[in-house]
Amino acid sequence: MIILGIESSCDECAAAVVEKGKKILSNIIYSQVKYHQPFYGVVPEIASRKHLETIEPVVAAAISESGVAVDDLDGLAVTYRPGLIGSLLVGLSYAKGLAMSLKKPFIGIDHILAHLYACHLEYDLSYPHLGLLVSGGHTLIALVRSFEKFEVLGTTIDDACGEAFDKVAKYYDLGFPGGAAIDRLAIKGDARAFNFPKPSLHKGDHLFDVSYSGLKTAVVNQLDQFWNRDYEKSKENIAASFQRIAIDMLVDRVLKASSATGLKMVVAGGGVAANSYLRKRLSEEADLEVIFPSMKLCTDNAAMIAGLGYHFLSRGRESDLNLNAQARVPGFRRSYP
Ligand code: KG4
Ligand code: ZN
């Protein structure tokens, strides 16, 4: 079974062709980042307009690179939630039109489930396991029961992890998104040079939750203080100290979630899963078996959409053409969906 996947929930316009939920025949990602960089964030209006311009060539490139004839596609999978509503609508409407004209089934895919599926494209992993989704929009520690079901164990009570990296990077004037730049800067710094405050959230209802707004503010204040005097001397140390605390907080919650559930396997996903310190820290934990997607599958892509779509479509689960895009997942806090 060969599925065409389409992803347009934020600022990446992506299409991919995947066979049997695993074999990636093509994986095209068109990043709009240069259009959003001047604004230090994704501008929804620009994102949806750019998706309109690029969706057709991106899908055409994915089909052509896969070597699969359009008639041999068995179905289409497309992200329908959560994300920027205008961006989602471009991909969803395009997929519906294509499915209708080709007379192929289509399925709407939840972007969060797709990130949690990304590692399953590259490894044979059994359920249940823990999921760690860390990106610019999401921070989630989950008990993943199947390709379509998980329970939220922990999340952020304010900023997403990647968002905190991006806001700190903005203060450094490192461009957008700045997570990878902070990662590179931190390699040269002393991670113990600064002891920024950690939120005291680790009890009661918030046992597995994280918080980044206080840490972000403390880092920005520190940078302000050093701006004229010791900036050149301290900038790497500040980045390394910020990164250590931001990531150690996640590692702490993952360890707690593992002992509470008895699950040792942690499957990571999302842009921050590319972070070198996170990869190193989690790999060092002897009690955990941690699986990371390859770099191209960490950030937004359509291979994860097509791969997950296979599991629905192969079970005869199709979406109706009335399916609408949703910016948010209704009622999403502890249970999912
Ligand atoms: O998954 P993704 O492409 O998009 C969202 O769904 O948000 O993740 C993008 C996020 C950005 O916040 C970016 O700064 C962060 O992932 N990121 C990193 C690294 N590479 C990307 N954060 C920390 N370290 C990295 N190496
Ligand atoms: Zn994403």
CSV table of C-alpha atoms and ligand atoms in Angstrom, one decimal:
chain,number,residue,atom,x,y,z
A,1,MET,CA,0.0,0.0,0.0
A,2,ILE,CA,1.5,3.3,-1.1
A,3,ILE,CA,0.3,6.6,0.5
A,4,LEU,CA,0.9,10.2,-0.4
A,5,GLY,CA,1.3,12.4,2.7
A,6,ILE,CA,0.8,16.2,2.8
A,7,GLU,CA,1.8,18.4,5.7
A,8,SER,CA,1.2,22.2,5.9
A,9,SER,CA,0.3,22.9,9.6
A,10,CYS,CA,2.9,25.6,10.2
A,11,ASP,CA,5.7,27.0,7.9
A,12,GLU,CA,6.9,23.8,6.2
A,13,CYS,CA,5.1,22.8,3.0
A,14,ALA,CA,5.8,19.1,2.7
A,15,ALA,CA,4.8,16.0,0.7
A,16,ALA,CA,6.1,12.5,0.8
A,17,VAL,CA,5.3,9.0,-0.6
A,18,VAL,CA,5.6,6.1,1.8
A,19,GLU,CA,5.1,2.4,1.2
A,20,LYS,CA,3.4,0.2,3.9
A,21,GLY,CA,3.9,2.8,6.7
A,22,LYS,CA,7.7,2.5,6.6
A,23,LYS,CA,9.6,2.7,3.3
A,24,ILE,CA,10.1,6.4,2.4
A,25,LEU,CA,10.1,6.7,-1.4
A,26,SER,CA,10.3,10.5,-1.3
A,27,ASN,CA,10.2,13.2,1.3
A,28,ILE,CA,10.1,16.8,0.1
A,29,ILE,CA,10.2,19.7,2.5
A,30,TYR,CA,9.9,23.3,1.4
A,31,SER,CA,10.8,25.5,4.3
A,32,GLN,CA,9.4,29.1,4.4
A,33,VAL,CA,11.8,30.1,7.1
A,34,LYS,CA,13.4,33.0,5.2
A,35,TYR,CA,10.1,34.7,4.9
A,36,HIS,CA,9.4,34.6,8.6
A,37,GLN,CA,12.9,35.3,9.8
A,38,PRO,CA,12.5,39.1,9.8
A,39,PHE,CA,9.6,38.8,12.2
A,40,TYR,CA,11.4,36.3,14.6
A,41,GLY,CA,8.3,34.0,14.4
A,42,VAL,CA,5.9,32.4,12.0
A,43,VAL,CA,3.5,35.0,10.5
A,44,PRO,CA,0.2,33.1,9.9
A,45,GLU,CA,-0.9,35.2,6.9
A,46,ILE,CA,2.5,34.8,5.1
A,47,ALA,CA,2.5,31.1,5.9
A,48,SER,CA,-0.8,30.3,4.3
A,49,ARG,CA,-0.1,32.5,1.2
A,50,LYS,CA,3.3,30.7,0.7
A,51,HIS,CA,1.6,27.3,1.1
A,52,LEU,CA,-0.8,28.3,-1.7
A,53,GLU,CA,2.1,29.0,-4.0
A,54,THR,CA,4.1,25.9,-3.2
A,55,ILE,CA,1.8,23.1,-2.4
A,56,GLU,CA,1.3,22.1,-6.1
A,57,PRO,CA,5.1,21.9,-7.0
A,58,VAL,CA,5.9,20.3,-3.7
A,59,VAL,CA,3.3,17.5,-4.2
A,60,ALA,CA,4.4,17.1,-7.8
A,61,ALA,CA,8.1,16.7,-6.7
A,62,ALA,CA,7.2,14.1,-4.1
A,63,ILE,CA,5.3,12.0,-6.6
A,64,SER,CA,7.9,12.4,-9.3
A,65,GLU,CA,10.9,11.6,-7.0
A,66,SER,CA,9.1,8.5,-5.6
A,67,GLY,CA,8.9,6.9,-9.1
A,68,VAL,CA,5.3,5.9,-8.4
A,69,ALA,CA,2.6,6.7,-11.0
A,70,VAL,CA,-0.3,8.7,-9.6
A,71,ASP,CA,-2.7,5.9,-10.4
A,72,ASP,CA,-0.6,3.5,-8.3
A,73,LEU,CA,-1.1,5.6,-5.1
A,74,ASP,CA,-3.5,3.8,-2.7
A,75,GLY,CA,-4.6,6.8,-0.8
A,76,LEU,CA,-3.8,10.3,0.6
A,77,ALA,CA,-3.0,11.3,4.2
A,78,VAL,CA,-3.0,15.0,5.3
A,79,THR,CA,-2.6,16.9,8.5
A,80,TYR,CA,-5.9,18.4,9.6
A,81,ARG,CA,-4.9,19.5,13.2
A,82,PRO,CA,-3.5,21.1,15.3
A,83,GLY,CA,-1.8,24.1,13.7
A,84,LEU,CA,-2.3,27.5,12.0
A,85,ILE,CA,-5.8,27.4,10.6
A,86,GLY,CA,-5.0,29.1,7.3
A,87,SER,CA,-2.0,26.8,6.7
A,88,LEU,CA,-3.9,23.7,7.6
A,89,LEU,CA,-6.7,24.6,5.2
A,90,VAL,CA,-4.4,24.9,2.2
A,91,GLY,CA,-3.1,21.3,2.6
A,92,LEU,CA,-6.4,19.8,3.6
A,93,SER,CA,-8.3,21.4,0.7
A,94,TYR,CA,-5.6,20.4,-1.7
A,95,ALA,CA,-5.7,16.8,-0.5
A,96,LYS,CA,-9.4,16.6,-0.6
A,97,GLY,CA,-9.5,17.9,-4.2
A,98,LEU,CA,-6.8,15.5,-5.3
A,99,ALA,CA,-8.4,12.6,-3.6
A,100,MET,CA,-11.7,13.4,-5.2
A,101,SER,CA,-10.3,13.8,-8.7
A,102,LEU,CA,-8.1,10.6,-8.4
A,103,LYS,CA,-11.0,8.7,-6.7
A,104,LYS,CA,-8.7,7.6,-3.9
A,105,PRO,CA,-9.5,7.4,-0.2
A,106,PHE,CA,-8.1,10.1,2.1
A,107,ILE,CA,-7.5,10.3,5.9
A,108,GLY,CA,-7.0,13.4,8.1
A,109,ILE,CA,-4.0,13.0,10.4
A,110,ASP,CA,-3.4,14.6,13.7
A,111,HIS,CA,0.1,16.3,13.7
A,112,ILE,CA,0.9,15.3,17.3
A,113,LEU,CA,0.2,11.6,16.6
A,114,ALA,CA,2.4,11.9,13.5
A,115,HIS,CA,5.4,13.3,15.4
A,116,LEU,CA,5.0,10.4,17.9
A,117,TYR,CA,5.0,8.0,14.9
A,118,ALA,CA,8.1,9.4,13.2
A,119,CYS,CA,10.5,6.9,14.8
A,120,HIS,CA,8.3,4.0,13.7
A,121,LEU,CA,9.3,4.8,10.1
A,122,GLU,CA,12.9,3.9,10.9
A,123,TYR,CA,12.6,1.3,13.7
A,124,ASP,CA,10.3,-1.6,14.6
A,125,LEU,CA,9.0,-0.5,17.9
A,126,SER,CA,6.2,-2.1,20.0
A,127,TYR,CA,3.5,-0.4,22.0
A,128,PRO,CA,3.1,0.8,24.7
A,129,HIS,CA,6.1,3.1,25.2
A,130,LEU,CA,6.8,6.6,26.4
A,131,GLY,CA,6.7,9.4,23.9
A,132,LEU,CA,8.7,12.7,24.2
A,133,LEU,CA,7.5,15.3,21.8
A,134,VAL,CA,9.4,18.6,22.0
A,135,SER,CA,9.0,21.2,19.3
A,136,GLY,CA,8.3,24.9,18.8
A,137,GLY,CA,4.6,24.3,19.4
A,138,HIS,CA,4.5,21.2,21.7
A,139,THR,CA,6.1,19.8,24.8
A,140,LEU,CA,4.6,16.5,25.7
A,141,ILE,CA,5.5,13.4,27.8
A,142,ALA,CA,3.0,10.8,26.8
A,143,LEU,CA,2.1,7.2,27.5
A,144,VAL,CA,1.7,6.0,23.9
A,145,ARG,CA,-0.6,3.0,23.7
A,146,SER,CA,-0.9,2.6,19.9
A,147,PHE,CA,-0.5,4.5,16.6
A,148,GLU,CA,-3.7,6.4,17.4
A,149,LYS,CA,-3.9,6.6,21.2
A,150,PHE,CA,-1.9,8.2,24.0
A,151,GLU,CA,-2.4,9.7,27.4
A,152,VAL,CA,-0.7,13.0,28.3
A,153,LEU,CA,1.5,12.5,31.4
A,154,GLY,CA,3.2,15.9,31.3
A,155,THR,CA,3.2,19.0,29.3
A,156,THR,CA,4.4,22.6,29.7
A,157,ILE,CA,2.3,25.0,31.7
A,158,ASP,CA,3.5,28.0,29.7
A,159,ASP,CA,6.0,28.1,26.7
A,160,ALA,CA,6.8,25.1,24.6
A,161,CYS,CA,10.4,24.0,24.9
A,162,GLY,CA,11.4,25.0,21.3
A,163,GLU,CA,9.6,28.3,21.8
A,164,ALA,CA,11.9,29.0,24.9
A,165,PHE,CA,15.0,28.2,22.8
A,166,ASP,CA,13.7,30.6,20.0
A,167,LYS,CA,12.9,33.4,22.4
A,168,VAL,CA,16.4,33.2,24.0
A,169,ALA,CA,17.9,33.0,20.5
A,170,LYS,CA,16.0,36.2,19.5
A,171,TYR,CA,17.6,38.0,22.4
A,172,TYR,CA,21.0,36.9,21.2
A,173,ASP,CA,20.1,38.1,17.7
A,174,LEU,CA,20.7,34.6,16.4
A,175,GLY,CA,17.8,34.6,13.9
A,176,PHE,CA,14.7,32.4,13.8
A,177,PRO,CA,14.2,29.6,14.6
A,178,GLY,CA,17.2,29.8,16.9
A,179,GLY,CA,17.2,26.4,18.8
A,180,ALA,CA,20.0,24.9,16.6
A,181,ALA,CA,22.1,28.1,17.0
A,182,ILE,CA,21.8,28.0,20.8
A,183,ASP,CA,22.8,24.3,20.6
A,184,ARG,CA,26.0,25.3,18.7
A,185,LEU,CA,26.8,28.2,21.0
A,186,ALA,CA,26.3,26.0,24.1
A,187,ILE,CA,28.9,23.5,22.9
A,188,LYS,CA,31.6,26.1,23.6
A,189,GLY,CA,30.3,27.1,27.0
A,190,ASP,CA,30.5,26.0,30.6
A,191,ALA,CA,27.0,24.7,31.4
A,192,ARG,CA,27.6,25.1,35.2
A,193,ALA,CA,28.6,28.8,34.9
A,194,PHE,CA,25.1,30.1,35.7
A,195,ASN,CA,22.5,28.6,38.0
A,196,PHE,CA,19.2,29.8,36.6
A,197,PRO,CA,16.1,29.1,38.6
A,198,LYS,CA,14.2,25.8,38.0
A,199,PRO,CA,10.4,25.9,38.5
A,200,SER,CA,9.2,23.9,41.5
A,201,LEU,CA,6.4,22.1,39.7
A,202,HIS,CA,7.3,18.5,40.4
A,203,LYS,CA,4.5,17.6,42.8
A,204,GLY,CA,0.8,16.9,42.9
A,205,ASP,CA,-1.0,17.3,39.6
A,206,HIS,CA,2.1,18.7,38.0
A,207,LEU,CA,4.5,15.8,38.7
A,208,PHE,CA,5.5,15.4,35.0
A,209,ASP,CA,5.0,19.0,33.8
A,210,VAL,CA,7.6,21.6,32.9
A,211,SER,CA,7.6,25.4,32.7
A,212,TYR,CA,9.9,27.6,30.7
A,213,SER,CA,8.8,31.2,31.1
A,214,GLY,CA,10.7,31.9,34.4
A,215,LEU,CA,13.9,30.3,33.0
A,216,LYS,CA,13.6,32.3,29.8
A,217,THR,CA,13.1,35.6,31.7
A,218,ALA,CA,16.1,34.8,34.0
A,219,VAL,CA,18.3,34.2,30.9
A,220,VAL,CA,17.2,37.3,29.2
A,221,ASN,CA,17.9,39.4,32.3
A,222,GLN,CA,21.3,37.9,32.6
A,223,LEU,CA,22.1,38.8,29.0
A,224,ASP,CA,20.8,42.3,29.6
A,225,GLN,CA,23.1,42.7,32.6
A,226,PHE,CA,26.2,41.6,30.5
A,227,TRP,CA,25.3,43.2,27.3
A,228,ASN,CA,28.0,45.9,27.4
A,229,ARG,CA,30.5,44.5,29.7
A,230,ASP,CA,31.1,40.8,29.7
A,231,TYR,CA,28.9,39.7,26.8
A,232,GLU,CA,31.6,38.2,24.6
A,233,LYS,CA,33.1,36.4,27.5
A,234,SER,CA,29.8,35.0,28.9
A,235,LYS,CA,27.5,34.4,26.0
A,236,GLU,CA,28.5,30.8,25.5
A,237,ASN,CA,28.3,30.1,29.2
A,238,ILE,CA,24.8,31.6,29.4
A,239,ALA,CA,23.6,29.5,26.4
A,240,ALA,CA,25.1,26.3,27.9
A,241,SER,CA,23.6,27.0,31.3
A,242,PHE,CA,20.2,27.7,29.8
A,243,GLN,CA,20.3,24.6,27.7
A,244,ARG,CA,21.4,22.4,30.6
A,245,ILE,CA,18.5,23.5,32.8
A,246,ALA,CA,15.9,23.5,29.9
A,247,ILE,CA,16.9,19.9,28.9
A,248,ASP,CA,17.6,18.5,32.4
A,249,MET,CA,14.0,19.5,33.3
A,250,LEU,CA,12.7,17.3,30.5
A,251,VAL,CA,15.1,14.4,31.4
A,252,ASP,CA,13.9,14.6,35.0
A,253,ARG,CA,10.2,14.3,34.0
A,254,VAL,CA,11.0,11.5,31.6
A,255,LEU,CA,12.7,9.5,34.3
A,256,LYS,CA,9.8,10.1,36.7
A,257,ALA,CA,7.3,9.0,34.0
A,258,SER,CA,9.4,5.9,33.4
A,259,SER,CA,9.4,4.9,37.0
A,260,ALA,CA,5.7,5.6,37.4
A,261,THR,CA,4.7,3.6,34.4
A,262,GLY,CA,7.4,0.9,34.3
A,263,LEU,CA,8.0,1.8,30.7
A,264,LYS,CA,11.7,1.9,29.7
A,265,MET,CA,11.4,2.8,26.1
A,266,VAL,CA,11.2,6.5,25.2
A,267,VAL,CA,10.4,7.5,21.6
A,268,ALA,CA,11.4,11.1,20.9
A,269,GLY,CA,10.1,13.5,18.2
A,270,GLY,CA,9.9,17.2,17.2
A,271,GLY,CA,12.5,19.8,16.3
A,272,VAL,CA,14.1,19.9,19.8
A,273,ALA,CA,14.8,16.2,19.5
A,274,ALA,CA,17.6,17.3,17.3
A,275,ASN,CA,19.3,19.0,20.3
A,276,SER,CA,22.7,17.5,20.9
A,277,TYR,CA,22.6,17.9,24.7
A,278,LEU,CA,19.2,16.2,24.9
A,279,ARG,CA,20.4,13.3,22.8
A,280,LYS,CA,23.5,12.9,24.9
A,281,ARG,CA,21.7,13.2,28.3
A,282,LEU,CA,19.0,10.8,27.5
A,283,SER,CA,21.4,8.3,25.9
A,284,GLU,CA,23.4,8.3,29.1
A,285,GLU,CA,20.5,7.1,31.2
A,286,ALA,CA,21.2,3.4,31.7
A,287,ASP,CA,17.6,2.7,32.7
A,288,LEU,CA,16.1,4.0,29.5
A,289,GLU,CA,16.1,2.9,25.9
A,290,VAL,CA,15.8,6.1,24.0
A,291,ILE,CA,14.9,6.2,20.3
A,292,PHE,CA,15.5,9.4,18.2
A,293,PRO,CA,14.3,10.0,14.7
A,294,SER,CA,17.0,11.0,12.1
A,295,MET,CA,17.3,14.8,11.8
A,296,LYS,CA,15.1,15.1,8.8
A,297,LEU,CA,12.2,13.3,10.6
A,298,CYS,CA,12.5,15.4,13.8
A,299,THR,CA,11.1,18.6,12.3
A,300,ASP,CA,7.9,18.9,10.4
A,301,ASN,CA,7.7,16.5,7.4
A,302,ALA,CA,5.1,14.6,5.4
A,303,ALA,CA,6.7,11.1,5.7
A,304,MET,CA,5.4,10.8,9.2
A,305,ILE,CA,1.9,11.8,7.9
A,306,ALA,CA,2.0,9.3,5.1
A,307,GLY,CA,3.5,6.6,7.4
A,308,LEU,CA,0.8,7.1,10.0
A,309,GLY,CA,-1.9,7.4,7.3
A,310,TYR,CA,-1.1,3.8,6.2
A,311,HIS,CA,-2.3,2.4,9.5
A,312,PHE,CA,-5.7,4.0,9.2
A,313,LEU,CA,-6.2,3.5,5.5
A,314,SER,CA,-5.1,-0.2,5.6
A,315,ARG,CA,-7.8,-0.8,8.2
A,316,GLY,CA,-10.4,0.8,6.0
A,317,ARG,CA,-10.5,4.0,8.1
A,318,GLU,CA,-11.2,7.0,5.8
A,319,SER,CA,-12.1,10.6,6.5
A,320,ASP,CA,-15.2,12.1,5.1
A,321,LEU,CA,-14.8,15.0,2.6
A,322,ASN,CA,-16.6,17.2,5.2
A,323,LEU,CA,-13.6,16.9,7.5
A,324,ASN,CA,-12.6,20.4,8.7
A,325,ALA,CA,-9.3,21.8,9.8
A,326,GLN,CA,-8.9,22.4,13.6
A,327,ALA,CA,-6.4,24.9,15.0
A,328,ARG,CA,-6.5,23.1,18.4
A,329,VAL,CA,-7.4,19.6,19.6
A,330,PRO,CA,-10.7,20.1,21.6
A,331,GLY,CA,-10.4,19.3,25.3
A,332,PHE,CA,-6.7,18.4,25.0
A,333,ARG,CA,-5.1,18.4,28.4
A,334,ARG,CA,-4.7,15.1,30.1
A,335,SER,CA,-6.5,12.7,27.7
A,336,TYR,CA,-6.0,12.5,24.0
A,337,PRO,CA,-7.6,12.9,21.6
B,1,KG4,O1,9.0,20.2,15.0
B,1,KG4,P1,9.4,21.6,14.5
B,1,KG4,O2,10.0,21.7,13.2
B,1,KG4,O3,8.1,22.5,14.3
B,1,KG4,C1,7.1,22.6,15.2
B,1,KG4,O4,6.1,21.8,15.1
B,1,KG4,O5,7.2,23.5,16.1
B,1,KG4,O6,10.3,22.2,15.6
B,1,KG4,C2,10.9,23.5,15.5
B,1,KG4,C3,11.5,23.9,16.8
B,1,KG4,C4,12.0,25.3,16.9
B,1,KG4,O7,11.6,25.9,18.1
B,1,KG4,C5,13.6,25.1,16.8
B,1,KG4,O8,14.3,26.2,17.4
B,1,KG4,C6,13.7,23.8,17.6
B,1,KG4,O9,12.7,23.0,17.1
B,1,KG4,N1,15.0,23.2,17.3
B,1,KG4,C7,16.0,23.0,18.3
B,1,KG4,C8,17.1,22.4,17.6
B,1,KG4,N2,16.8,22.3,16.3
B,1,KG4,C9,15.5,22.7,16.1
B,1,KG4,N3,16.0,23.3,19.6
B,1,KG4,C10,17.1,23.0,20.3
B,1,KG4,N4,18.2,22.4,19.7
B,1,KG4,C11,18.2,22.1,18.4
B,1,KG4,N5,19.3,21.5,17.9
B,2,ZN,ZN,5.5,19.7,14.3
